[in-house]
Amino acid sequence: MSTFYAFNRGMKIEFFNTARDDRPRGGFIVGDSLIYMIGEKSFHMALFNLDKVKQLELQSELFSRKIINLEEQNTLLREQIGAEQKAFQQLQLLSEEKSNISQDAIDRLHTFRRKGIFYSALLGLVGGALWIREGDGVPLQIGKPLAIAAGAVYLSFNIFN
């Protein structure tokens, strides 16, 4: 706001700029009234209550502060959403890793089971062959317990796995 003085009356006048388009606009505050000017030489006298003008200025300032606060809140919410999206993506990656690890463990268990069944069957065949041959001069009587142990191992792999 610029301050001007009216020389013919000696009264203090402050310039009030209200430019909205190409035409020069402005006004002068005289005492507690606003004299509104349109154009370069023509004056339109409109008296406004300065208290209302100041009140509108205060409301405008409050609204601008509210807009700034809302923009800050918007920024914070966007940051929070971004953080939540990152956390969700990490959770998805962990879930996929868990699924892959679980599937790997299941595959290993099935492989172990197949190998156990194969080796227990092989052990049972060897034990059965030795059991049959015990009477033919086999010095150790290991065939029967070996065949029983192989059967127990085979059953454990089929029942518990």
JSON list of C-alpha atoms in Angstrom, two decimals:
[
{"chain": "A", "resi": 1, "resn": "MET", "atom": "CA", "xyz": [0.00, 0.00, 0.00]},
{"chain": "A", "resi": 2, "resn": "SER", "atom": "CA", "xyz": [1.43, 3.37, -1.00]},
{"chain": "A", "resi": 3, "resn": "THR", "atom": "CA", "xyz": [0.64, 6.58, 0.84]},
{"chain": "A", "resi": 4, "resn": "PHE", "atom": "CA", "xyz": [-0.40, 9.74, -1.06]},
{"chain": "A", "resi": 5, "resn": "TYR", "atom": "CA", "xyz": [-1.48, 13.19, 0.10]},
{"chain": "A", "resi": 6, "resn": "ALA", "atom": "CA", "xyz": [-4.27, 15.28, -1.44]},
{"chain": "A", "resi": 7, "resn": "PHE", "atom": "CA", "xyz": [-2.70, 18.70, -1.79]},
{"chain": "A", "resi": 8, "resn": "ASN", "atom": "CA", "xyz": [-5.94, 20.63, -2.11]},
{"chain": "A", "resi": 9, "resn": "ARG", "atom": "CA", "xyz": [-7.36, 19.43, 1.19]},
{"chain": "A", "resi": 10, "resn": "GLY", "atom": "CA", "xyz": [-4.21, 18.41, 3.06]},
{"chain": "A", "resi": 11, "resn": "MET", "atom": "CA", "xyz": [-5.80, 15.07, 3.93]},
{"chain": "A", "resi": 12, "resn": "LYS", "atom": "CA", "xyz": [-3.86, 11.79, 4.04]},
{"chain": "A", "resi": 13, "resn": "ILE", "atom": "CA", "xyz": [-4.96, 9.28, 1.33]},
{"chain": "A", "resi": 14, "resn": "GLU", "atom": "CA", "xyz": [-3.65, 5.73, 0.92]},
{"chain": "A", "resi": 15, "resn": "PHE", "atom": "CA", "xyz": [-3.64, 3.97, -2.45]},
{"chain": "A", "resi": 16, "resn": "PHE", "atom": "CA", "xyz": [-5.53, 0.69, -2.62]},
{"chain": "A", "resi": 17, "resn": "ASN", "atom": "CA", "xyz": [-4.79, -1.53, -5.64]},
{"chain": "A", "resi": 18, "resn": "THR", "atom": "CA", "xyz": [-7.58, -3.82, -6.92]},
{"chain": "A", "resi": 19, "resn": "ALA", "atom": "CA", "xyz": [-6.33, -4.63, -10.44]},
{"chain": "A", "resi": 20, "resn": "ARG", "atom": "CA", "xyz": [-8.20, -7.53, -12.05]},
{"chain": "A", "resi": 21, "resn": "ASP", "atom": "CA", "xyz": [-7.91, -6.94, -15.81]},
{"chain": "A", "resi": 22, "resn": "ASP", "atom": "CA", "xyz": [-6.26, -4.62, -18.43]},
{"chain": "A", "resi": 23, "resn": "ARG", "atom": "CA", "xyz": [-7.99, -1.47, -17.33]},
{"chain": "A", "resi": 24, "resn": "PRO", "atom": "CA", "xyz": [-6.23, 0.46, -14.61]},
{"chain": "A", "resi": 25, "resn": "ARG", "atom": "CA", "xyz": [-8.17, 0.10, -11.42]},
{"chain": "A", "resi": 26, "resn": "GLY", "atom": "CA", "xyz": [-7.50, 1.25, -7.95]},
{"chain": "A", "resi": 27, "resn": "GLY", "atom": "CA", "xyz": [-8.94, 3.08, -5.05]},
{"chain": "A", "resi": 28, "resn": "PHE", "atom": "CA", "xyz": [-8.18, 5.45, -2.29]},
{"chain": "A", "resi": 29, "resn": "ILE", "atom": "CA", "xyz": [-8.88, 5.00, 1.38]},
{"chain": "A", "resi": 30, "resn": "VAL", "atom": "CA", "xyz": [-10.11, 8.25, 2.86]},
{"chain": "A", "resi": 31, "resn": "GLY", "atom": "CA", "xyz": [-10.70, 8.09, 6.59]},
{"chain": "A", "resi": 32, "resn": "ASP", "atom": "CA", "xyz": [-12.81, 5.00, 7.06]},
{"chain": "A", "resi": 33, "resn": "SER", "atom": "CA", "xyz": [-14.23, 4.83, 3.51]},
{"chain": "A", "resi": 34, "resn": "LEU", "atom": "CA", "xyz": [-12.88, 3.46, 0.24]},
{"chain": "A", "resi": 35, "resn": "ILE", "atom": "CA", "xyz": [-13.20, 5.59, -2.90]},
{"chain": "A", "resi": 36, "resn": "TYR", "atom": "CA", "xyz": [-13.14, 3.23, -5.88]},
{"chain": "A", "resi": 37, "resn": "MET", "atom": "CA", "xyz": [-11.57, 4.33, -9.20]},
{"chain": "A", "resi": 38, "resn": "ILE", "atom": "CA", "xyz": [-12.24, 2.83, -12.65]},
{"chain": "A", "resi": 39, "resn": "GLY", "atom": "CA", "xyz": [-10.23, 3.95, -15.69]},
{"chain": "A", "resi": 40, "resn": "GLU", "atom": "CA", "xyz": [-7.64, 6.67, -15.79]},
{"chain": "A", "resi": 41, "resn": "LYS", "atom": "CA", "xyz": [-9.80, 9.74, -15.14]},
{"chain": "A", "resi": 42, "resn": "SER", "atom": "CA", "xyz": [-13.29, 8.60, -14.30]},
{"chain": "A", "resi": 43, "resn": "PHE", "atom": "CA", "xyz": [-14.09, 7.98, -10.65]},
{"chain": "A", "resi": 44, "resn": "HIS", "atom": "CA", "xyz": [-16.90, 5.83, -9.39]},
{"chain": "A", "resi": 45, "resn": "MET", "atom": "CA", "xyz": [-17.62, 6.77, -5.85]},
{"chain": "A", "resi": 46, "resn": "ALA", "atom": "CA", "xyz": [-18.52, 3.76, -3.78]},
{"chain": "A", "resi": 47, "resn": "LEU", "atom": "CA", "xyz": [-18.22, 3.97, -0.06]},
{"chain": "A", "resi": 48, "resn": "PHE", "atom": "CA", "xyz": [-17.29, 0.83, 1.81]},
{"chain": "A", "resi": 49, "resn": "ASN", "atom": "CA", "xyz": [-17.03, 0.27, 5.49]},
{"chain": "A", "resi": 50, "resn": "LEU", "atom": "CA", "xyz": [-13.32, -0.23, 6.17]},
{"chain": "A", "resi": 51, "resn": "ASP", "atom": "CA", "xyz": [-14.07, -2.57, 9.07]},
{"chain": "A", "resi": 52, "resn": "LYS", "atom": "CA", "xyz": [-15.74, -4.93, 6.61]},
{"chain": "A", "resi": 53, "resn": "VAL", "atom": "CA", "xyz": [-12.79, -4.59, 4.21]},
{"chain": "A", "resi": 54, "resn": "LYS", "atom": "CA", "xyz": [-10.34, -5.40, 7.01]},
{"chain": "A", "resi": 55, "resn": "GLN", "atom": "CA", "xyz": [-12.54, -8.26, 8.13]},
{"chain": "A", "resi": 56, "resn": "LEU", "atom": "CA", "xyz": [-12.55, -9.64, 4.58]},
{"chain": "A", "resi": 57, "resn": "GLU", "atom": "CA", "xyz": [-8.77, -9.27, 4.44]},
{"chain": "A", "resi": 58, "resn": "LEU", "atom": "CA", "xyz": [-8.47, -11.22, 7.70]},
{"chain": "A", "resi": 59, "resn": "GLN", "atom": "CA", "xyz": [-10.81, -13.91, 6.39]},
{"chain": "A", "resi": 60, "resn": "SER", "atom": "CA", "xyz": [-8.77, -14.08, 3.19]},
{"chain": "A", "resi": 61, "resn": "GLU", "atom": "CA", "xyz": [-5.58, -14.50, 5.25]},
{"chain": "A", "resi": 62, "resn": "LEU", "atom": "CA", "xyz": [-7.23, -17.23, 7.35]},
{"chain": "A", "resi": 63, "resn": "PHE", "atom": "CA", "xyz": [-8.38, -19.04, 4.24]},
{"chain": "A", "resi": 64, "resn": "SER", "atom": "CA", "xyz": [-4.89, -18.83, 2.75]},
{"chain": "A", "resi": 65, "resn": "ARG", "atom": "CA", "xyz": [-3.47, -20.26, 5.99]},
{"chain": "A", "resi": 66, "resn": "LYS", "atom": "CA", "xyz": [-6.06, -23.05, 5.90]},
{"chain": "A", "resi": 67, "resn": "ILE", "atom": "CA", "xyz": [-5.11, -23.78, 2.29]},
{"chain": "A", "resi": 68, "resn": "ILE", "atom": "CA", "xyz": [-1.44, -23.95, 3.28]},
{"chain": "A", "resi": 69, "resn": "ASN", "atom": "CA", "xyz": [-2.29, -26.27, 6.20]},
{"chain": "A", "resi": 70, "resn": "LEU", "atom": "CA", "xyz": [-4.38, -28.47, 3.90]},
{"chain": "A", "resi": 71, "resn": "GLU", "atom": "CA", "xyz": [-1.54, -28.62, 1.39]},
{"chain": "A", "resi": 72, "resn": "GLU", "atom": "CA", "xyz": [0.86, -29.65, 4.17]},
{"chain": "A", "resi": 73, "resn": "GLN", "atom": "CA", "xyz": [-1.60, -32.30, 5.36]},
{"chain": "A", "resi": 74, "resn": "ASN", "atom": "CA", "xyz": [-1.98, -33.50, 1.78]},
{"chain": "A", "resi": 75, "resn": "THR", "atom": "CA", "xyz": [1.80, -33.79, 1.47]},
{"chain": "A", "resi": 76, "resn": "LEU", "atom": "CA", "xyz": [2.02, -35.71, 4.75]},
{"chain": "A", "resi": 77, "resn": "LEU", "atom": "CA", "xyz": [-0.79, -38.04, 3.70]},
{"chain": "A", "resi": 78, "resn": "ARG", "atom": "CA", "xyz": [0.90, -38.70, 0.36]},
{"chain": "A", "resi": 79, "resn": "GLU", "atom": "CA", "xyz": [4.14, -39.51, 2.17]},
{"chain": "A", "resi": 80, "resn": "GLN", "atom": "CA", "xyz": [2.25, -41.81, 4.54]},
{"chain": "A", "resi": 81, "resn": "ILE", "atom": "CA", "xyz": [0.50, -43.52, 1.63]},
{"chain": "A", "resi": 82, "resn": "GLY", "atom": "CA", "xyz": [3.85, -43.97, -0.08]},
{"chain": "A", "resi": 83, "resn": "ALA", "atom": "CA", "xyz": [5.32, -45.52, 3.07]},
{"chain": "A", "resi": 84, "resn": "GLU", "atom": "CA", "xyz": [2.30, -47.83, 3.43]},
{"chain": "A", "resi": 85, "resn": "GLN", "atom": "CA", "xyz": [2.60, -48.89, -0.20]},
{"chain": "A", "resi": 86, "resn": "LYS", "atom": "CA", "xyz": [6.28, -49.70, 0.31]},
{"chain": "A", "resi": 87, "resn": "ALA", "atom": "CA", "xyz": [5.45, -51.70, 3.45]},
{"chain": "A", "resi": 88, "resn": "PHE", "atom": "CA", "xyz": [2.71, -53.57, 1.56]},
{"chain": "A", "resi": 89, "resn": "GLN", "atom": "CA", "xyz": [5.13, -54.38, -1.26]},
{"chain": "A", "resi": 90, "resn": "GLN", "atom": "CA", "xyz": [7.69, -55.65, 1.26]},
{"chain": "A", "resi": 91, "resn": "LEU", "atom": "CA", "xyz": [4.97, -57.76, 2.88]},
{"chain": "A", "resi": 92, "resn": "GLN", "atom": "CA", "xyz": [4.07, -59.23, -0.51]},
{"chain": "A", "resi": 93, "resn": "LEU", "atom": "CA", "xyz": [7.73, -60.03, -1.19]},
{"chain": "A", "resi": 94, "resn": "LEU", "atom": "CA", "xyz": [8.05, -61.70, 2.21]},
{"chain": "A", "resi": 95, "resn": "SER", "atom": "CA", "xyz": [4.88, -63.69, 1.56]},
{"chain": "A", "resi": 96, "resn": "GLU", "atom": "CA", "xyz": [6.23, -64.84, -1.81]},
{"chain": "A", "resi": 97, "resn": "GLU", "atom": "CA", "xyz": [9.56, -65.80, -0.20]},
{"chain": "A", "resi": 98, "resn": "LYS", "atom": "CA", "xyz": [7.70, -67.73, 2.51]},
{"chain": "A", "resi": 99, "resn": "SER", "atom": "CA", "xyz": [5.67, -69.51, -0.14]},
{"chain": "A", "resi": 100, "resn": "ASN", "atom": "CA", "xyz": [8.81, -70.36, -2.10]},
{"chain": "A", "resi": 101, "resn": "ILE", "atom": "CA", "xyz": [10.58, -71.58, 1.05]},
{"chain": "A", "resi": 102, "resn": "SER", "atom": "CA", "xyz": [7.53, -73.66, 2.03]},
{"chain": "A", "resi": 103, "resn": "GLN", "atom": "CA", "xyz": [7.34, -75.20, -1.43]},
{"chain": "A", "resi": 104, "resn": "ASP", "atom": "CA", "xyz": [11.08, -75.91, -1.35]},
{"chain": "A", "resi": 105, "resn": "ALA", "atom": "CA", "xyz": [10.70, -77.60, 2.05]},
{"chain": "A", "resi": 106, "resn": "ILE", "atom": "CA", "xyz": [7.81, -79.70, 0.76]},
{"chain": "A", "resi": 107, "resn": "ASP", "atom": "CA", "xyz": [9.84, -80.71, -2.30]},
{"chain": "A", "resi": 108, "resn": "ARG", "atom": "CA", "xyz": [12.80, -81.69, -0.08]},
{"chain": "A", "resi": 109, "resn": "LEU", "atom": "CA", "xyz": [10.50, -83.71, 2.17]},
{"chain": "A", "resi": 110, "resn": "HIS", "atom": "CA", "xyz": [9.05, -85.60, -0.80]},
{"chain": "A", "resi": 111, "resn": "THR", "atom": "CA", "xyz": [12.56, -86.28, -2.11]},
{"chain": "A", "resi": 112, "resn": "PHE", "atom": "CA", "xyz": [13.65, -87.49, 1.32]},
{"chain": "A", "resi": 113, "resn": "ARG", "atom": "CA", "xyz": [10.57, -89.72, 1.52]},
{"chain": "A", "resi": 114, "resn": "ARG", "atom": "CA", "xyz": [11.20, -91.23, -1.92]},
{"chain": "A", "resi": 115, "resn": "LYS", "atom": "CA", "xyz": [14.85, -91.87, -1.06]},
{"chain": "A", "resi": 116, "resn": "GLY", "atom": "CA", "xyz": [13.84, -93.37, 2.31]},
{"chain": "A", "resi": 117, "resn": "ILE", "atom": "CA", "xyz": [11.33, -95.68, 0.68]},
{"chain": "A", "resi": 118, "resn": "PHE", "atom": "CA", "xyz": [13.88, -96.72, -1.94]},
{"chain": "A", "resi": 119, "resn": "TYR", "atom": "CA", "xyz": [16.65, -97.40, 0.59]},
{"chain": "A", "resi": 120, "resn": "SER", "atom": "CA", "xyz": [14.32, -99.19, 3.02]},
{"chain": "A", "resi": 121, "resn": "ALA", "atom": "CA", "xyz": [13.08, -101.41, 0.19]},
{"chain": "A", "resi": 122, "resn": "LEU", "atom": "CA", "xyz": [16.67, -102.11, -0.84]},
{"chain": "A", "resi": 123, "resn": "LEU", "atom": "CA", "xyz": [17.59, -102.82, 2.77]},
{"chain": "A", "resi": 124, "resn": "GLY", "atom": "CA", "xyz": [14.56, -105.12, 3.06]},
{"chain": "A", "resi": 125, "resn": "LEU", "atom": "CA", "xyz": [15.63, -107.03, -0.05]},
{"chain": "A", "resi": 126, "resn": "VAL", "atom": "CA", "xyz": [19.16, -107.46, 1.28]},
{"chain": "A", "resi": 127, "resn": "GLY", "atom": "CA", "xyz": [17.81, -108.47, 4.71]},
{"chain": "A", "resi": 128, "resn": "GLY", "atom": "CA", "xyz": [15.35, -110.91, 3.15]},
{"chain": "A", "resi": 129, "resn": "ALA", "atom": "CA", "xyz": [18.06, -112.43, 0.99]},
{"chain": "A", "resi": 130, "resn": "LEU", "atom": "CA", "xyz": [20.33, -112.83, 4.00]},
{"chain": "A", "resi": 131, "resn": "TRP", "atom": "CA", "xyz": [17.45, -114.30, 6.04]},
{"chain": "A", "resi": 132, "resn": "ILE", "atom": "CA", "xyz": [16.82, -116.86, 3.35]},
{"chain": "A", "resi": 133, "resn": "ARG", "atom": "CA", "xyz": [20.52, -117.69, 3.16]},
{"chain": "A", "resi": 134, "resn": "GLU", "atom": "CA", "xyz": [21.04, -117.99, 6.94]},
{"chain": "A", "resi": 135, "resn": "GLY", "atom": "CA", "xyz": [20.69, -121.72, 6.92]},
{"chain": "A", "resi": 136, "resn": "ASP", "atom": "CA", "xyz": [23.19, -122.09, 4.07]},
{"chain": "A", "resi": 137, "resn": "GLY", "atom": "CA", "xyz": [26.25, -121.14, 6.06]},
{"chain": "A", "resi": 138, "resn": "VAL", "atom": "CA", "xyz": [25.84, -117.39, 6.57]},
{"chain": "A", "resi": 139, "resn": "PRO", "atom": "CA", "xyz": [27.78, -116.86, 9.79]},
{"chain": "A", "resi": 140, "resn": "LEU", "atom": "CA", "xyz": [25.84, -113.82, 11.09]},
{"chain": "A", "resi": 141, "resn": "GLN", "atom": "CA", "xyz": [22.17, -114.01, 11.81]},
{"chain": "A", "resi": 142, "resn": "ILE", "atom": "CA", "xyz": [21.54, -110.45, 10.66]},
{"chain": "A", "resi": 143, "resn": "GLY", "atom": "CA", "xyz": [19.00, -111.03, 7.89]},
{"chain": "A", "resi": 144, "resn": "LYS", "atom": "CA", "xyz": [15.85, -111.23, 10.02]},
{"chain": "A", "resi": 145, "resn": "PRO", "atom": "CA", "xyz": [16.52, -108.08, 12.12]},
{"chain": "A", "resi": 146, "resn": "LEU", "atom": "CA", "xyz": [17.64, -106.23, 8.98]},
{"chain": "A", "resi": 147, "resn": "ALA", "atom": "CA", "xyz": [14.43, -107.15, 7.16]},
{"chain": "A", "resi": 148, "resn": "ILE", "atom": "CA", "xyz": [12.31, -106.13, 10.19]},
{"chain": "A", "resi": 149, "resn": "ALA", "atom": "CA", "xyz": [14.16, -102.81, 10.49]},
{"chain": "A", "resi": 150, "resn": "ALA", "atom": "CA", "xyz": [13.71, -102.16, 6.76]},
{"chain": "A", "resi": 151, "resn": "GLY", "atom": "CA", "xyz": [10.00, -102.85, 7.10]},
{"chain": "A", "resi": 152, "resn": "ALA", "atom": "CA", "xyz": [9.74, -100.49, 10.06]},
{"chain": "A", "resi": 153, "resn": "VAL", "atom": "CA", "xyz": [11.57, -97.74, 8.15]},
{"chain": "A", "resi": 154, "resn": "TYR", "atom": "CA", "xyz": [9.34, -98.29, 5.12]},
{"chain": "A", "resi": 155, "resn": "LEU", "atom": "CA", "xyz": [6.20, -98.07, 7.26]},
{"chain": "A", "resi": 156, "resn": "SER", "atom": "CA", "xyz": [7.43, -94.93, 9.00]},
{"chain": "A", "resi": 157, "resn": "PHE", "atom": "CA", "xyz": [8.02, -93.20, 5.66]},
{"chain": "A", "resi": 158, "resn": "ASN", "atom": "CA", "xyz": [4.58, -94.15, 4.41]},
{"chain": "A", "resi": 159, "resn": "ILE", "atom": "CA", "xyz": [2.58, -93.51, 7.58]},
{"chain": "A", "resi": 160, "resn": "PHE", "atom": "CA", "xyz": [4.21, -90.41, 9.08]},
{"chain": "A", "resi": 161, "resn": "ASN", "atom": "CA", "xyz": [5.16, -88.59, 5.88]}
]
